[in-house]
Short mmCIF file of C-alpha atoms in Angstrom, two decimals:
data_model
loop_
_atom_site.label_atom_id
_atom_site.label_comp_id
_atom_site.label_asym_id
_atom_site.label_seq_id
_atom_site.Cartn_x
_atom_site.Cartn_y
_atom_site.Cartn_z
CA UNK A 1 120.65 42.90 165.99
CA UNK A 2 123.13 44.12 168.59
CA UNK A 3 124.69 47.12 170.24
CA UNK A 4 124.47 50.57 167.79
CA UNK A 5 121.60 49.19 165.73
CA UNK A 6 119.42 52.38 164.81
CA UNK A 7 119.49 55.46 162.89
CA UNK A 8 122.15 58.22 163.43
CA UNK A 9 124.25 55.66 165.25
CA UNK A 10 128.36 55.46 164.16
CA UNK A 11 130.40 52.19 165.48
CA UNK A 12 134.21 53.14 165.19
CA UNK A 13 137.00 50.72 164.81
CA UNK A 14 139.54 51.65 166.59
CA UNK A 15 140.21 53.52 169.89
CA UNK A 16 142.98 55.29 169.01
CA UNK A 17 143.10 59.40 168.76
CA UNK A 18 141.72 58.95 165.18
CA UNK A 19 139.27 56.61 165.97
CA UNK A 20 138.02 58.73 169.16
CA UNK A 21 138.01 61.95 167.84
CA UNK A 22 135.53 60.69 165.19
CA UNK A 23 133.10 59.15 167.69
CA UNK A 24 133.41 62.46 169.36
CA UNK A 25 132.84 64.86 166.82
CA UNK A 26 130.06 62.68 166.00
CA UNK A 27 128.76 62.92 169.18
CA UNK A 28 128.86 66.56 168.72
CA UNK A 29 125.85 66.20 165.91
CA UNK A 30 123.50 63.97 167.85
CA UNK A 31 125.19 60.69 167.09
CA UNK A 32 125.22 57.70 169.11
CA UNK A 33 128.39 56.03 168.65
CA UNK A 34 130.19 52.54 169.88
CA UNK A 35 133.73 52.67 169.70
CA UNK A 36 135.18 48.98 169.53
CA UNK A 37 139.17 48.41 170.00
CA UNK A 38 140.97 44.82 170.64
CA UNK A 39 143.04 46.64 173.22
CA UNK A 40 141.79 49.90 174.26
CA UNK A 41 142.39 53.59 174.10
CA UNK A 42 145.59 54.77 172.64
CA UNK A 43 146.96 51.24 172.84
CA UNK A 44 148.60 51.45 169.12
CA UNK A 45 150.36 54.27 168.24
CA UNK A 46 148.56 57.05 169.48
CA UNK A 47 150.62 56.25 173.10
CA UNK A 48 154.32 56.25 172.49
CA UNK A 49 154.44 59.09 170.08
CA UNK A 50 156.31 62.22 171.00
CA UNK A 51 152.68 64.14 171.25
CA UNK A 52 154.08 67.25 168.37
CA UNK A 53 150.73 69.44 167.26
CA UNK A 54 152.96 71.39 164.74
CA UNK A 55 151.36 72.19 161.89
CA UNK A 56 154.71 73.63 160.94
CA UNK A 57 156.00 69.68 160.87
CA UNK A 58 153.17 68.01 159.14
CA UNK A 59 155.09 67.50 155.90
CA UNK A 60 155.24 64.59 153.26
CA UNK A 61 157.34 61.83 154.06
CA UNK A 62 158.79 61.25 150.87
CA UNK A 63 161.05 64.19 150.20
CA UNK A 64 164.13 64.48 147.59
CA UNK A 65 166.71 63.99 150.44
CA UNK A 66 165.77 60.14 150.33
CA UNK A 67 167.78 59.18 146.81
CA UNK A 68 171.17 60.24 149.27
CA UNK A 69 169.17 58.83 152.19
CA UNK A 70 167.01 55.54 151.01
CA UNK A 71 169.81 53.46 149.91
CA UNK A 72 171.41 53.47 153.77
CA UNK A 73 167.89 52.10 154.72
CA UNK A 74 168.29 48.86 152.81
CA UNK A 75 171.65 48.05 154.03
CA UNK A 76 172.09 49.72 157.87
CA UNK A 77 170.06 48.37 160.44
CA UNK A 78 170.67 51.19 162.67
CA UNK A 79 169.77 53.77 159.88
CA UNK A 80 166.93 56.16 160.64
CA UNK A 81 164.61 54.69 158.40
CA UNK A 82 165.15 51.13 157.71
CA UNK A 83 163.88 48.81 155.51
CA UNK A 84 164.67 45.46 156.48
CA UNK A 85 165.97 43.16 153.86
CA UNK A 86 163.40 40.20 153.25
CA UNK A 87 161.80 38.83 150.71
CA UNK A 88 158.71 40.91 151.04
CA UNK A 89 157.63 41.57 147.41
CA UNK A 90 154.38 44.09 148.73
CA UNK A 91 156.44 45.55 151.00
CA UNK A 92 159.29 45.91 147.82
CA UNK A 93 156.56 47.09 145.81
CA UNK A 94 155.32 49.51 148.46
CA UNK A 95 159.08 51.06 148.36
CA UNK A 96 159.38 51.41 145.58
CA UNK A 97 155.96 53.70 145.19
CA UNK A 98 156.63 55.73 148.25
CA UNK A 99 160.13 56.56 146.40
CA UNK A 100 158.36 57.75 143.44
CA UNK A 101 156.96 60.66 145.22
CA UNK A 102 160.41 61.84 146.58
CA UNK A 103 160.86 64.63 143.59
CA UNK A 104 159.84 68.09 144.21
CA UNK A 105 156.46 67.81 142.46
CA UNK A 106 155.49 65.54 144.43
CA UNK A 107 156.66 67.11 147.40
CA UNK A 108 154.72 69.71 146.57
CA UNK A 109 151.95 68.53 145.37
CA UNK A 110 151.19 66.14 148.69
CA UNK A 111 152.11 69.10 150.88
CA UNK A 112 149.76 70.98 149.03
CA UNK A 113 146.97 68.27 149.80
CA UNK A 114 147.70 68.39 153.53
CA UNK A 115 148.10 72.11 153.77
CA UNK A 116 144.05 71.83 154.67
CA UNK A 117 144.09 69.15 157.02
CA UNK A 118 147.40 71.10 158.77
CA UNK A 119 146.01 74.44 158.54
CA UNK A 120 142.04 73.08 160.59
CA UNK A 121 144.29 71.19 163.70
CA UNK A 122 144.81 73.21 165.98
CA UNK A 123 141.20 74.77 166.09
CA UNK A 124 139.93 71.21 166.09
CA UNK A 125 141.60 70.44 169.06
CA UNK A 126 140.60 74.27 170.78
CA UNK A 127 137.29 72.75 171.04
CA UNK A 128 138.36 69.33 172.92
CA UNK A 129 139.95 71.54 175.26
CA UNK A 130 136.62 73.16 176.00
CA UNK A 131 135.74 69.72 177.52
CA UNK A 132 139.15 67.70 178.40
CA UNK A 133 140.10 68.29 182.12
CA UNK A 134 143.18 71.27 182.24
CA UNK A 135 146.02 68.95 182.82
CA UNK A 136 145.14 67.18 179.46
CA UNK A 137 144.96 70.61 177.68
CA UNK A 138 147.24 71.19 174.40
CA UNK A 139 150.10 72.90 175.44
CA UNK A 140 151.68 75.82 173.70
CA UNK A 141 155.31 76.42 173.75
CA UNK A 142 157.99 77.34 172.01
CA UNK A 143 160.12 74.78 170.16
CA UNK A 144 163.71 74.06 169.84
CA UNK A 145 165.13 73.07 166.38
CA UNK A 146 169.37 72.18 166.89
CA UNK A 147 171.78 71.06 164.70
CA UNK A 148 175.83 70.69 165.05
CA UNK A 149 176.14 72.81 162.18
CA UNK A 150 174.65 75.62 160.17
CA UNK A 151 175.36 73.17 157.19
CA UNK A 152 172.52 70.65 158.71
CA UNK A 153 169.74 73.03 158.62
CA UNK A 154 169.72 73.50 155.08
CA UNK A 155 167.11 70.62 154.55
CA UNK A 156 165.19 71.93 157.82
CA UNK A 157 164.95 75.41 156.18
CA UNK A 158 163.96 74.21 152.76
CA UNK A 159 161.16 72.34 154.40
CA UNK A 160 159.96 75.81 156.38
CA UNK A 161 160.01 77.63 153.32
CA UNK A 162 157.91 74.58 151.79
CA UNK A 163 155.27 74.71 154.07
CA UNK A 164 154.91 78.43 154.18
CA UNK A 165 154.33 78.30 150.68
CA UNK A 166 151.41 76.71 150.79
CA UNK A 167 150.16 79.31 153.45
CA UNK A 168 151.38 77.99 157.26
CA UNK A 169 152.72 79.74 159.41
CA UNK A 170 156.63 79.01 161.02
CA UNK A 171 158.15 81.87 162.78
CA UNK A 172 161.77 81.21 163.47
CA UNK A 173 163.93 82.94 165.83
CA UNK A 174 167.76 81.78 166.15
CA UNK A 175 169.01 81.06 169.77
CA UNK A 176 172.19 82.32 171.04
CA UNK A 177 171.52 80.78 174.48
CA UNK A 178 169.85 77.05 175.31
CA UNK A 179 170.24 77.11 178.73
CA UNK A 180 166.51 77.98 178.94
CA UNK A 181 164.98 76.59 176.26
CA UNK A 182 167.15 73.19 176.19
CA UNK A 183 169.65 72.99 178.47
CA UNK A 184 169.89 68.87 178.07
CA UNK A 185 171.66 69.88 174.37
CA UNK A 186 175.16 69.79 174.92
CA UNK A 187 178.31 71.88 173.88
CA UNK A 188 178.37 70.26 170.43
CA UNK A 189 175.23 71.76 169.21
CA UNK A 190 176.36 75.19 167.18
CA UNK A 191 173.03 76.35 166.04
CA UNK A 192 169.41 76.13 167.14
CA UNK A 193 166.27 78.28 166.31
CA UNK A 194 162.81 78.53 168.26
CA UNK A 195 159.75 77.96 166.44
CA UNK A 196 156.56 79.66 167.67
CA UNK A 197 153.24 78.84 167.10
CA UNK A 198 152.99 75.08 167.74
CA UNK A 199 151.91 72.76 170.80
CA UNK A 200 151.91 69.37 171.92
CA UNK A 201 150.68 66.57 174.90
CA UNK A 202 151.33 64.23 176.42
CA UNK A 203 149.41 61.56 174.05
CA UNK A 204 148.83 58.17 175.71
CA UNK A 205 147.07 60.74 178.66
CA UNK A 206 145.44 62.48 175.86
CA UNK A 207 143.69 59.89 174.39
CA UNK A 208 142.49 58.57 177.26
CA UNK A 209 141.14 61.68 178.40
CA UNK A 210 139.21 61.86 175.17
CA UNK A 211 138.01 58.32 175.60
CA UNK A 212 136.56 58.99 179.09
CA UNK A 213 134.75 62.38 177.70
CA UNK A 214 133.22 59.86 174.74
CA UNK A 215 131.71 57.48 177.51
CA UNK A 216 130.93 60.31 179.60
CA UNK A 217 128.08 61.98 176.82
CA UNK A 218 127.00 58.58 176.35
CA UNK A 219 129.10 56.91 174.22
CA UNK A 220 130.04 53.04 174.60
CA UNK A 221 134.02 51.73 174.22
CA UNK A 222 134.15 47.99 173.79
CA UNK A 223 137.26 47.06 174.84
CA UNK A 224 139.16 43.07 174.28
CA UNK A 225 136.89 43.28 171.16
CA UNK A 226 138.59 41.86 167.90
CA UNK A 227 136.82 42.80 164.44
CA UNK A 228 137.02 40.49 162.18
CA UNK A 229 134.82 41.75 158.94
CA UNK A 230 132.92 45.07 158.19
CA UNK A 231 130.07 44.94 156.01
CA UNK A 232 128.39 47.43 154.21
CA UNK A 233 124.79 47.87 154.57
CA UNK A 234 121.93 45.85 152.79
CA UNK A 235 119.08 44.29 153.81
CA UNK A 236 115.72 45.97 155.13
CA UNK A 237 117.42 48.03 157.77
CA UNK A 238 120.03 49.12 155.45
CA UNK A 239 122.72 49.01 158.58
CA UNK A 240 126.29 48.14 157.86
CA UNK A 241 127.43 45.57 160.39
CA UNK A 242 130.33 44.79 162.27
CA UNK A 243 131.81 41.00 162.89
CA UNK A 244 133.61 40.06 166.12
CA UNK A 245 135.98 37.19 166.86
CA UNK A 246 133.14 36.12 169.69
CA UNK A 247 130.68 35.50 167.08
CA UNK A 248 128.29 38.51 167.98
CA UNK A 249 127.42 41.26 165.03
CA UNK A 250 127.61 44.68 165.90
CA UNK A 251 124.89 46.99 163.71
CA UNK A 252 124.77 50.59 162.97
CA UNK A 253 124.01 53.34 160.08
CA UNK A 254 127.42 54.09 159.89
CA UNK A 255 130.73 52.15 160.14
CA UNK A 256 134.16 53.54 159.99
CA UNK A 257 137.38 51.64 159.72
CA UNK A 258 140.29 53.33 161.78
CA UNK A 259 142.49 50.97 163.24
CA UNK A 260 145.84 52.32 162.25
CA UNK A 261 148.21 50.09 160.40
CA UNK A 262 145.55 46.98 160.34
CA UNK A 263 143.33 48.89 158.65
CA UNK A 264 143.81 46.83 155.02
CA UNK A 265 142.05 43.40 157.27
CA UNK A 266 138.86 44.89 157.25
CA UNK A 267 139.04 47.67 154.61
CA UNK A 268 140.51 46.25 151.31
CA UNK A 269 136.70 44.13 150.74
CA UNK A 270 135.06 47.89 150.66
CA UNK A 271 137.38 48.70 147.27
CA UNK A 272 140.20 50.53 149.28
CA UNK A 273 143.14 49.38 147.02
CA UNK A 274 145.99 52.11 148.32
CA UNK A 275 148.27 49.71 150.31
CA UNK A 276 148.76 50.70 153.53
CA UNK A 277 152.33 49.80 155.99
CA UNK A 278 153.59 49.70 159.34
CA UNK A 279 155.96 52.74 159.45
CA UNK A 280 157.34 51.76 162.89
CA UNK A 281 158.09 54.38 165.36
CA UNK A 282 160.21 53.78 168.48
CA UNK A 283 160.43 55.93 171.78
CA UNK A 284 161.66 55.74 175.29
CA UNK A 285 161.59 58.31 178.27
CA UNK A 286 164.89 59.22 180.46
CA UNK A 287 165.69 61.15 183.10
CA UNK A 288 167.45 64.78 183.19
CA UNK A 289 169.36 66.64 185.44
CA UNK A 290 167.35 69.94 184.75
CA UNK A 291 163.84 69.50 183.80
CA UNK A 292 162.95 69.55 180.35
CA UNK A 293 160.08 72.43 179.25
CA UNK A 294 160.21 72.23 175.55
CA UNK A 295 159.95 69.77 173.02
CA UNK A 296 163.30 69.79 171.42
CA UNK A 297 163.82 68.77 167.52
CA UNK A 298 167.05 67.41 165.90
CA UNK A 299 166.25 66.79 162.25
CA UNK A 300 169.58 66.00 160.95
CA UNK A 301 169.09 62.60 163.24
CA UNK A 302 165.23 62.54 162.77
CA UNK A 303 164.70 62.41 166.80
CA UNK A 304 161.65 64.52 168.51
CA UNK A 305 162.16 64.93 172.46
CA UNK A 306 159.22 66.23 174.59
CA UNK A 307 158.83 66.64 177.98
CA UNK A 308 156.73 63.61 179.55
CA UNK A 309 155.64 63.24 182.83
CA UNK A 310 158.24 65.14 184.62
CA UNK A 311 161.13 62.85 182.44
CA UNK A 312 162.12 63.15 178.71
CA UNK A 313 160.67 61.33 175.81
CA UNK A 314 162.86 60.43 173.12
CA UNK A 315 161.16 59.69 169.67
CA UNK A 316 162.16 58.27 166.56
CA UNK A 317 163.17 56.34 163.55
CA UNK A 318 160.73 54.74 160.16
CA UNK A 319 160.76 51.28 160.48
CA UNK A 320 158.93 49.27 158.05
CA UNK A 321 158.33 46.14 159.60
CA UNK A 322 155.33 43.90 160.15
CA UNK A 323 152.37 45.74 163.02
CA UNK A 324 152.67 43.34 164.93
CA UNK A 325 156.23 42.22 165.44
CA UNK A 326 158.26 42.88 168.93
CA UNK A 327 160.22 46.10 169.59
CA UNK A 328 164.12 45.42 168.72
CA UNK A 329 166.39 46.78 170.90
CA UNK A 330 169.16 47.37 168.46
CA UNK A 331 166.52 50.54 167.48
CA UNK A 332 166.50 51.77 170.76
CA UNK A 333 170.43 51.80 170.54
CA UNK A 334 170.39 53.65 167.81
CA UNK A 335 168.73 55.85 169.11
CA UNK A 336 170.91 56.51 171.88
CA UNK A 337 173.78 56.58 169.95
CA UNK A 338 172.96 59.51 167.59
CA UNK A 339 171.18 61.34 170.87
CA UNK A 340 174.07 60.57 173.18
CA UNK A 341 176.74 62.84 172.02
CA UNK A 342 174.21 65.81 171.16
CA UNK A 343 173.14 65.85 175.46
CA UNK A 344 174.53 66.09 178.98
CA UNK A 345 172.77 66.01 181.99
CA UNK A 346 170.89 62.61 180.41
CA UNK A 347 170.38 59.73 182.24
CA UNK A 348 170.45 56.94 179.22
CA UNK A 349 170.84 54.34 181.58
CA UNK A 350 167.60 55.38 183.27
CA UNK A 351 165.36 54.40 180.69
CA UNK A 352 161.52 53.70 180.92
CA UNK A 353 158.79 53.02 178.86
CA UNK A 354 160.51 51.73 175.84
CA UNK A 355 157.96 51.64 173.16
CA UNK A 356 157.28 50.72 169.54
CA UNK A 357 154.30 51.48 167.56
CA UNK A 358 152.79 51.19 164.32
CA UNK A 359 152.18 54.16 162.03
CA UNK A 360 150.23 54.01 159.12
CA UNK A 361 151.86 55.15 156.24
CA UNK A 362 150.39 55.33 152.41
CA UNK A 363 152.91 55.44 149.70
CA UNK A 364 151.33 59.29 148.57
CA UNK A 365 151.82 60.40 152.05
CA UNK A 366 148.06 61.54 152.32
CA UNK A 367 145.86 59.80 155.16
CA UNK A 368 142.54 57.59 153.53
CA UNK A 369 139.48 59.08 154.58
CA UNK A 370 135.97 59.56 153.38
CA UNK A 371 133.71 56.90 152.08
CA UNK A 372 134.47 53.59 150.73
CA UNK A 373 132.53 51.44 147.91
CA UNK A 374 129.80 49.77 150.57
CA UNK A 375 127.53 52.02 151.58
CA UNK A 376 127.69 53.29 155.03
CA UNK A 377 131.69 51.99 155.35
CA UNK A 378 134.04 54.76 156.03
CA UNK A 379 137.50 54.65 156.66
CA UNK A 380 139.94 57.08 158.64
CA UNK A 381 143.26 55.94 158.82
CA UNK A 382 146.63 56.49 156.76
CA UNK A 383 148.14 59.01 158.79
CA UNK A 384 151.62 58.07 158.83
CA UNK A 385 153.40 60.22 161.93
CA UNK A 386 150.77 62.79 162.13
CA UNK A 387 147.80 60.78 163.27
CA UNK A 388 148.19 62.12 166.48
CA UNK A 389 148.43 65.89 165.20
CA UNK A 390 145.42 65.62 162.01
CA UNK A 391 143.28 63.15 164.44
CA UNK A 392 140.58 65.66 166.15
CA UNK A 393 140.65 67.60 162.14
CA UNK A 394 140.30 64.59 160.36
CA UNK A 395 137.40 63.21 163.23
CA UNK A 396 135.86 67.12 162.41
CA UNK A 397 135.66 66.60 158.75
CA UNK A 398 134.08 63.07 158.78
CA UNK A 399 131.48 63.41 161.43
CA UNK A 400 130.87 66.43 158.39
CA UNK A 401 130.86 64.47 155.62
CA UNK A 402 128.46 61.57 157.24
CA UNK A 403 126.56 63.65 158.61
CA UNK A 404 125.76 66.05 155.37
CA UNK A 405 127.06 63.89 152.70
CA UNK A 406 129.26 66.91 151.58
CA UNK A 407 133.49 66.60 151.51
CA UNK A 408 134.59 69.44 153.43
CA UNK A 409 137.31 70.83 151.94
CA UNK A 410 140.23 69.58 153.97
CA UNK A 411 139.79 66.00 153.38
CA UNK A 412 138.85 66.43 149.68
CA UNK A 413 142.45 64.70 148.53
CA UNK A 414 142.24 62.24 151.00
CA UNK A 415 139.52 59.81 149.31
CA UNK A 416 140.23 56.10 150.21
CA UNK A 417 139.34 54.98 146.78
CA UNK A 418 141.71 57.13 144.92
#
């Protein structure tokens, strides 16, 4: 019958922070899970990330700024988000649904979906660190928000006020000196605030931390595995099954679906209609002349900087492209170009770890996760930039929900057949 066949046994697709923290939570309620990945751990976009825990930031992509913003996407390659001009007619149609949520009521009414999800993810990941070894450990820190000018921050502000609404906390303090919170920003930023109360990690470490801790209470990862159907479950055993590319089925009680951007392949046969897209994010790592301590935020450019292994990591840009296409430089440039001018004491030229990953983004800007129409299918995916920051939450509330058969409360908006 295979590996996982049995009752209270879970095999997760996917090995990435979503994907893990749901075989772990799992484990947590006597579970034996298999965690299968064609890659391995954090080998999507759970490694290049910039690693931000900041419930603060966990917002809804589609905001009113993008009617001034959206049409630069479809005709600047090196805008901030870009939308590459093909004939694509999903992807058009995708577009053109994402954009219908960029009004205040929608605004509102997604952030007031994800308020839940944002307010449970920090005390999800308080009990990984229980168990993770120190140097893995969440880190909290202050964070650096600058702009060029007090005129930038307006849309920054409105978002604070947004998410404090619906009952987060953001305590801001202005700065009148970087040189010890972010002495990389140069002369030419006029304004910057701290914000308290948030943390981050290094993620690609992270995750593989939280991998090892699966297989270390018993859990299996099968690595260089790639799925190729899910099935619900039927039959005698009533056990859902999983399909590999080497022609061996995989059985368990429970299946759930979380491989990131791919997760349509295997997940639209189980009646989850809500398209789901590559919103590609690119990063790279540099040196600096002082070392960087705090993750530094400019949102009028859309970058996130953290520090990462003893370097810089530079994060940024929406690109909606296929998963699987190469990185393009030309977004990397970009990059650089709107970073450049804002930093001294940067090493551009000293560049490592260029990286481009796929983020999966829903056009409602709320993750998929619960049950699906086959019985014992789940899926957990959807996450758009915050998969790293709502994974160990959103593995809390599944493991709930399979394991009771009640929603909890912060995932009750987030039902893949919606």
């Amino acid at each position: 019958m295979g590996t996982g066949a049995g009752r209270n046994t879970a095999i997760i697709v996917g090995a990435g922070m979503v994907g893990l923290a749901t075989a772990w939570y799992l484990q947590e309620r006597g579970y034996e899970v298999t965690v299968v990945d064609k890659k391995g751990p954090a080998a999507g976009s759970s490694w290049g990330n910039a690693g931000w825990l900041t419930p603060a930031k966990i917002l809804p992509l589609a905001d009113t700024s993008l009617w001034l913003y959206g049409p630069t996407a479809l005709v600047d390659p090196d805008a901030a988000l870009s939308v590459p001009p093909r004939l694509d007619p999903g992807m058009w149609a995708f577009f053109a649904r994402f954009m219908s949520y960029a009004t205040p009521r929608g605004w509102d009414r997604t952030m007031a979906a994800l308020a839940p999800l944002a307010q449970a993810s920090l005390s999800a990941f308080d009990v990984l660190d229980d168990v993770l070894p120190a140097e893995h450990r969440t880190r909290a820190v202050p964070f650096v928000a600058a702009f060029e000018k007090r005129s930038e921050s307006e849309g920054f502000f409105s978002e604070i006020e947004g998410v404090r609404h619906h009952g987060l906390t953001a305590d801001l303090e202005e700065l009148t000196d970087l040189s010890e919170y972010a002495p990389m920003l140069s002369e030419r930023v006029s304004v910057a605030y701290k914000l308290e109360g948030q943390r981050f990690i290094e993620p690609g470490h992270y995750v593989e931390a939280l991998a090892r801790s699966v297989e270390e209470r018993g859990g299996r990862l099968r690595t260089g595995e790639t799925v190729t159907r899910v099935r619900g479950a039927s039959g005698a055993d009533r056990l859902a099954r999983v399909e590999l590319a080497s022609g061996e089925d995989l059985s368990a009680e429970h299946v759930v679906i979380a491989n990131g951007a791919w997760l349509p392949s295997l997940a639209r046969e189980h009646g989850v209609r809500l398209p789901v897209r590559a919103g590609r994010g690119y990063s790279f790592s540099v040196a600096t002349s002082t070392p960087a301590r705090y993750p530094v935020y400019l949102p009028y450019h859309r970058l996130a900087c953290t520090p990462y292994e003893g370097r810089f990591r530079i994060a940024g840009t929406m690109e909606f492209r296929g998963p699987d296409e190469p990185l393009h430089p030309r977004r990397i440039e970009a990059i650089i170009r709107n970073a450049e001018p804002l930093m001294r004491g940067v090493d551009f030229e000293d560049r490592r770890d260029e990286w481009v990953g796929s983020r999966p983004v829903t056009p409602d800007g709320l993750p998929l996760v619960g049950r699906t129409a086959s019985p014992g299918v789940y899926v957990a995916g959807g996450h758009g930039m915050w998969g790293i920051a709502l994974g160990p939450a959103t593995g809390r509330a599944l493991a709930e929900l399979i394991d009771t058969r009640g929603v909890p409360a912060e995932i009750e908006a987030c039902s893949p057949l919606r």
